[in-house]
Short mmCIF file of C-alpha atoms and ligand atoms in Angstrom, two decimals:
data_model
loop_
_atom_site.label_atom_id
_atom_site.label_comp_id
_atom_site.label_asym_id
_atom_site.label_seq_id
_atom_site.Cartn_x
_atom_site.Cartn_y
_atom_site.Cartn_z
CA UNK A 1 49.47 130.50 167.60
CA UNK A 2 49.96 126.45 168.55
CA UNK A 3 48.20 123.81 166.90
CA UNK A 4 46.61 123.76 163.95
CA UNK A 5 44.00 126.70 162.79
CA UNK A 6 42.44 125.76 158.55
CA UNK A 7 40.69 128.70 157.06
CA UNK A 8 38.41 128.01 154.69
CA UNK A 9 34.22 126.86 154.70
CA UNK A 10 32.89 123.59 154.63
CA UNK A 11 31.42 124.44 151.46
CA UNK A 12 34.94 124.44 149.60
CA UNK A 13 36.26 121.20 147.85
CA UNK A 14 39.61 122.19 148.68
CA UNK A 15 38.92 122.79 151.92
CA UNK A 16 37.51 119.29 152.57
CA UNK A 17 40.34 117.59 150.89
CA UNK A 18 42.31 119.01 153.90
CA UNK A 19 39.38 118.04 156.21
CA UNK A 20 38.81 114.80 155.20
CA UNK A 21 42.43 114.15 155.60
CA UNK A 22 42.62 115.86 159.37
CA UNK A 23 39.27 113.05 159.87
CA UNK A 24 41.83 110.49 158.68
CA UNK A 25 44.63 111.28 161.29
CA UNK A 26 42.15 111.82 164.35
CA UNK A 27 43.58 115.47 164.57
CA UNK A 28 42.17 118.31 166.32
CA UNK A 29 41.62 121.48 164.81
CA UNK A 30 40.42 125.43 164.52
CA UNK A 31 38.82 125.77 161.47
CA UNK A 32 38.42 129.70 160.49
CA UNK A 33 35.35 129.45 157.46
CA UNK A 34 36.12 131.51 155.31
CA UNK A 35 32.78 131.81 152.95
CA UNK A 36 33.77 132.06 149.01
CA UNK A 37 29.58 132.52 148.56
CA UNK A 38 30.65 135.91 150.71
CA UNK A 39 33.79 136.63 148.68
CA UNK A 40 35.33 136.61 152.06
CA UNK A 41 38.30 135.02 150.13
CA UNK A 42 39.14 138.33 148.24
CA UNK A 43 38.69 140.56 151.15
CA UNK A 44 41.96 142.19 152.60
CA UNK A 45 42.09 140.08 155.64
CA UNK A 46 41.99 136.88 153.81
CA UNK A 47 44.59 138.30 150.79
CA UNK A 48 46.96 138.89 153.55
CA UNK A 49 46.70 134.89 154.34
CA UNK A 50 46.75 133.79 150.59
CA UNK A 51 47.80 136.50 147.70
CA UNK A 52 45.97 134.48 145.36
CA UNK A 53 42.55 134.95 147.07
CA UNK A 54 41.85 131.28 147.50
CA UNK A 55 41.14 128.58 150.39
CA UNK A 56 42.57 126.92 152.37
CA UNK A 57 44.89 128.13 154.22
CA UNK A 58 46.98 126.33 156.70
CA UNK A 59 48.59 127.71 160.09
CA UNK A 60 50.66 124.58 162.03
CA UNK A 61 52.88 126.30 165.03
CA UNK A 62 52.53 129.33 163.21
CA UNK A 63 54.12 128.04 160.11
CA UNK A 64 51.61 128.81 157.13
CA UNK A 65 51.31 127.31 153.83
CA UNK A 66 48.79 128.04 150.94
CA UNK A 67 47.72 125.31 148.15
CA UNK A 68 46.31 122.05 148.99
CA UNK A 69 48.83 120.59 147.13
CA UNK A 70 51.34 121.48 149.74
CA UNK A 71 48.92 121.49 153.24
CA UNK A 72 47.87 118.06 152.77
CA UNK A 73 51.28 116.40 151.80
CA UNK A 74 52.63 118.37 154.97
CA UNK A 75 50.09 117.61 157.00
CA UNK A 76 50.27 114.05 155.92
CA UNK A 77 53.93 113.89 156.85
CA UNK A 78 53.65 115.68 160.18
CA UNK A 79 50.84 114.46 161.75
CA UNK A 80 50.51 110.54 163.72
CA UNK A 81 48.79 108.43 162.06
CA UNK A 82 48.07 106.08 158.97
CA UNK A 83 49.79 107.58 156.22
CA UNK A 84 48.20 108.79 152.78
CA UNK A 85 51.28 108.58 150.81
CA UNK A 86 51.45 105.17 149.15
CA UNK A 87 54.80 103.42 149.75
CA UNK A 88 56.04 102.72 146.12
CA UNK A 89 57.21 105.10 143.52
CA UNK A 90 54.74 103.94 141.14
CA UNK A 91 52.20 104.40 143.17
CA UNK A 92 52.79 108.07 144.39
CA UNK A 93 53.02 108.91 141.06
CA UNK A 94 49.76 107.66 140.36
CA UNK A 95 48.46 109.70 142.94
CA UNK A 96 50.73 112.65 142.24
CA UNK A 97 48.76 112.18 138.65
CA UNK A 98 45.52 112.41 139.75
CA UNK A 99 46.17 115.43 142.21
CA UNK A 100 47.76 117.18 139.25
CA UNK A 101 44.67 116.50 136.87
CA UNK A 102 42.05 117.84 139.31
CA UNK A 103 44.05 120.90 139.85
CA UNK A 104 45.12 121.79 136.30
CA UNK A 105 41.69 120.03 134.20
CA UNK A 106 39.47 118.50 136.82
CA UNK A 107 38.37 121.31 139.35
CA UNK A 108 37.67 123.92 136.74
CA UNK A 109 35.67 121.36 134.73
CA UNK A 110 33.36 119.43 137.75
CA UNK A 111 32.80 122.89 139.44
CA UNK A 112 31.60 124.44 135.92
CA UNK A 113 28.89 121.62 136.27
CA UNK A 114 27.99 122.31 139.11
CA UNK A 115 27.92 126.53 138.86
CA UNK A 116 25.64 126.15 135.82
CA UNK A 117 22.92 124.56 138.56
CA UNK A 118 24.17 125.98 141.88
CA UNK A 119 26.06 129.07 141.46
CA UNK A 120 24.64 131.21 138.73
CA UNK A 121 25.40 133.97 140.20
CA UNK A 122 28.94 133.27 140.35
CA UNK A 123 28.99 132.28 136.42
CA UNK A 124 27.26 135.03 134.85
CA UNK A 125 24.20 133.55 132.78
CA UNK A 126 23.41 129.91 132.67
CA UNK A 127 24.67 128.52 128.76
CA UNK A 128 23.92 125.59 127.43
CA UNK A 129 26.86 125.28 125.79
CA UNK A 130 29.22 125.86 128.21
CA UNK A 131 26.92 123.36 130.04
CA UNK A 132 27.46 120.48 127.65
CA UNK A 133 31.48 121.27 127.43
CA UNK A 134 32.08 121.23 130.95
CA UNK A 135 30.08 117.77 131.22
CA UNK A 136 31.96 116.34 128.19
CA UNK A 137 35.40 117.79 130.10
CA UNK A 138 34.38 116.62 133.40
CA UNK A 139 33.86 113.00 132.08
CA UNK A 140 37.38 112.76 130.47
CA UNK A 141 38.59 113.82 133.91
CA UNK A 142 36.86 110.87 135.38
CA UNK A 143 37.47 108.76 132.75
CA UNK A 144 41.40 109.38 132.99
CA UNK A 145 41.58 108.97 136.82
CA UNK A 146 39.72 105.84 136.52
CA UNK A 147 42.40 104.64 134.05
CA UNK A 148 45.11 105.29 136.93
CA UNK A 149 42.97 103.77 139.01
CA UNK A 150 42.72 100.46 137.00
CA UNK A 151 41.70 97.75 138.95
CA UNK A 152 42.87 99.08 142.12
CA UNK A 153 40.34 99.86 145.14
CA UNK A 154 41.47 103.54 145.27
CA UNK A 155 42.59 105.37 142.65
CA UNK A 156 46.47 105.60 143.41
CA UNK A 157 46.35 101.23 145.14
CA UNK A 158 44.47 99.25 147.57
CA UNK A 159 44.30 101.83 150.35
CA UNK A 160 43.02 105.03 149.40
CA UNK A 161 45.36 108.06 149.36
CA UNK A 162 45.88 111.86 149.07
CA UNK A 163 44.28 111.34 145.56
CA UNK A 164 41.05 109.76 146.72
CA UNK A 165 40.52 113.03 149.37
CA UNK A 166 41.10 115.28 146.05
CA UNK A 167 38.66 114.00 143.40
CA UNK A 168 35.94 112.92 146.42
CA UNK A 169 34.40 116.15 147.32
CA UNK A 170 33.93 117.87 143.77
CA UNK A 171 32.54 115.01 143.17
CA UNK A 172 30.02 115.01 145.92
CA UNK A 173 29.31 118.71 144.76
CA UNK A 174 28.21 117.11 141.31
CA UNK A 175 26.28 114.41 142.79
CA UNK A 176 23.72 116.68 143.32
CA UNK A 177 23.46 117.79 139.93
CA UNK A 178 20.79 116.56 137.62
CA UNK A 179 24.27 116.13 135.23
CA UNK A 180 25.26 113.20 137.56
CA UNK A 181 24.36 110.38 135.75
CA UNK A 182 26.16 111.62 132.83
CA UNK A 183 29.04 112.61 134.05
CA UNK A 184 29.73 109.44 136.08
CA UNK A 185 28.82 107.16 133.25
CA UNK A 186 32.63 106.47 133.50
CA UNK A 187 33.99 103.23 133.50
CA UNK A 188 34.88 102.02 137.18
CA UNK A 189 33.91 104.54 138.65
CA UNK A 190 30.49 103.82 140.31
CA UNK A 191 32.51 101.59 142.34
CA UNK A 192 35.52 104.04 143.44
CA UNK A 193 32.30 106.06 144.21
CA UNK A 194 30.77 103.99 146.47
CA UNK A 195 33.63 103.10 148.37
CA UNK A 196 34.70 106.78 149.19
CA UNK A 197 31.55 108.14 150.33
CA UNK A 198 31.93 104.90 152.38
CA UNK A 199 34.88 105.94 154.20
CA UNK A 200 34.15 107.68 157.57
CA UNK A 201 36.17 110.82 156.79
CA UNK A 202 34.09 111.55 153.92
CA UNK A 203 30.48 111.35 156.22
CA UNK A 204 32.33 113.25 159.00
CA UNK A 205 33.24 116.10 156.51
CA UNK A 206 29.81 116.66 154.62
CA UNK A 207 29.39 120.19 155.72
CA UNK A 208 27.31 121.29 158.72
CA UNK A 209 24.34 122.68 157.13
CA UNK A 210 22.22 121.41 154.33
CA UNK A 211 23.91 121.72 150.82
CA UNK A 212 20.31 122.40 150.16
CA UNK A 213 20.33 125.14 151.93
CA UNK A 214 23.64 126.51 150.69
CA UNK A 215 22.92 125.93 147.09
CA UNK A 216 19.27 127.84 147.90
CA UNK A 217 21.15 130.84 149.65
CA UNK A 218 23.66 131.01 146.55
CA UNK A 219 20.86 131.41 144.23
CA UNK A 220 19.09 133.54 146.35
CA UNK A 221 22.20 136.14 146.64
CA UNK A 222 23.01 135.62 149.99
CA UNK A 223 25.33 133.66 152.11
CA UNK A 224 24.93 130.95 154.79
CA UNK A 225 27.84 130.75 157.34
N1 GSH B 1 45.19 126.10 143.94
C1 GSH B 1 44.34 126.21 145.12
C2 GSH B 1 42.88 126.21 144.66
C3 GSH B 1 41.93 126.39 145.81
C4 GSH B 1 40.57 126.86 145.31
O1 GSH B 1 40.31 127.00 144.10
N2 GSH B 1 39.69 127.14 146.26
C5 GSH B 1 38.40 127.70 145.94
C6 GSH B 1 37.32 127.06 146.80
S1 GSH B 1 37.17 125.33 146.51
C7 GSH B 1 38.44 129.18 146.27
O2 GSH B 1 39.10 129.59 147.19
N3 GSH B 1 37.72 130.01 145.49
C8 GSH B 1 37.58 131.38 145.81
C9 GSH B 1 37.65 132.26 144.60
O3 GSH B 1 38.13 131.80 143.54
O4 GSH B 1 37.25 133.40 144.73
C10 GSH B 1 44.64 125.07 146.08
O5 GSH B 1 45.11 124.05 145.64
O6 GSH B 1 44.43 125.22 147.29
#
């Protein structure tokens, strides 16, 4: 297959980091969703995209790759346009940090916020707890990109980067958590905040139905395509 065909929902962080991205660059796209409210991800015609079980996936020319940590540097790479890659070494590895944090710290503690409000289902039953730890993790997360940040405009220099299109939509998912003020009481970052959901690839990606009505249909038991 030509062209480029991303399989994952709008509902997925990951999956918007690669959208938001695609926004940037103007490209054109099949997007296959995937629906991890569904488990669609663990079913056999998904595992035979990604072993792991996870989205996205990426098909370019029929060249696939799994892990947003190695679609969206590709994609940056290969497709025309303004680059996401900051120029100097000290930079990239700024943004290289903050990529690394979300994946290894930063996902597992934002989307544990949000599951305790959102996804019960998905996290067996609500605990306070586990509630209060995943705020206190989530705001070191912050608190650590906004320190590579510094007193740049986007967290890896002036113009914003591969890093910015990582932290942006789990962060969007916890905006609509009563938690929010808490967790964003982090230094700096109402700022970085306001300037990413700024950006035009971050309106273009919010996903096509109401998060509303996702978050309802979660509880609820049932999915929303
Ligand atoms: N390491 C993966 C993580 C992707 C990921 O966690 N995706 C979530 C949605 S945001 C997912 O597929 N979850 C499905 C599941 O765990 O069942 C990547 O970087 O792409």
């Amino acid at each position: 297959m030509t062209g480029i065909v991303l399989y994952g929902f709008d509902g997925s962080t990951y999956v918007r980091t690669v959208r938001m991205l695609l926004a940037e660059k103007g490209a054109r796209y099949e997007q296959v969703p995937v629906n991890v409210l569904k488990g669609e991800p663990r079913q056999s015609e998904h595992m035979a995209r990604h072993p792991f079980g996870k989205v996205p996936v990426l098909d370019h020319d029929g060249f696939r790759i799994i892990e947003t940590g190695a679609i969206a540097p590709y994609l940056d790479e290969v497709l025309p346009g303004p680059s996401f890659t900051p120029d100097s070494s000290k930079d990239r590895a700024r943004m290289r940090m903050a990529m690394g944090i979300i994946d290894s710290y930063g996902y597992g503690a934002l989307i544990a916020v949000a599951g305790y409000h959102f996804f019960p289902d998905l996290i067996g039953e609500p605990d306070e707890e586990a509630r209060k730890h995943a705020i206190v993790s989530s705001r070191r997360v912050l608190q650590e990109l906004m320190k590579i940040r510094g007193g740049s405009a986007f967290i890896a220099g002036e113009p914003p980067s591969l890093a910015d299109f990582y932290v942006a939509p789990i962060c969007c998912l916890v905006s609509l958590t009563p938690d929010a003020n808490e967790v964003f009481a982090v230094e700096g970052f109402t700022r970085w905040w306001e300037q990413v959901q700024a950006m035009p690839s971050y309106q273009a990606t919010a996903p096509r139905f109401g998060w509303d009505l996702l978050f309802a249909a979660a509880a609820a038991g049932r999915g929303v395509s």
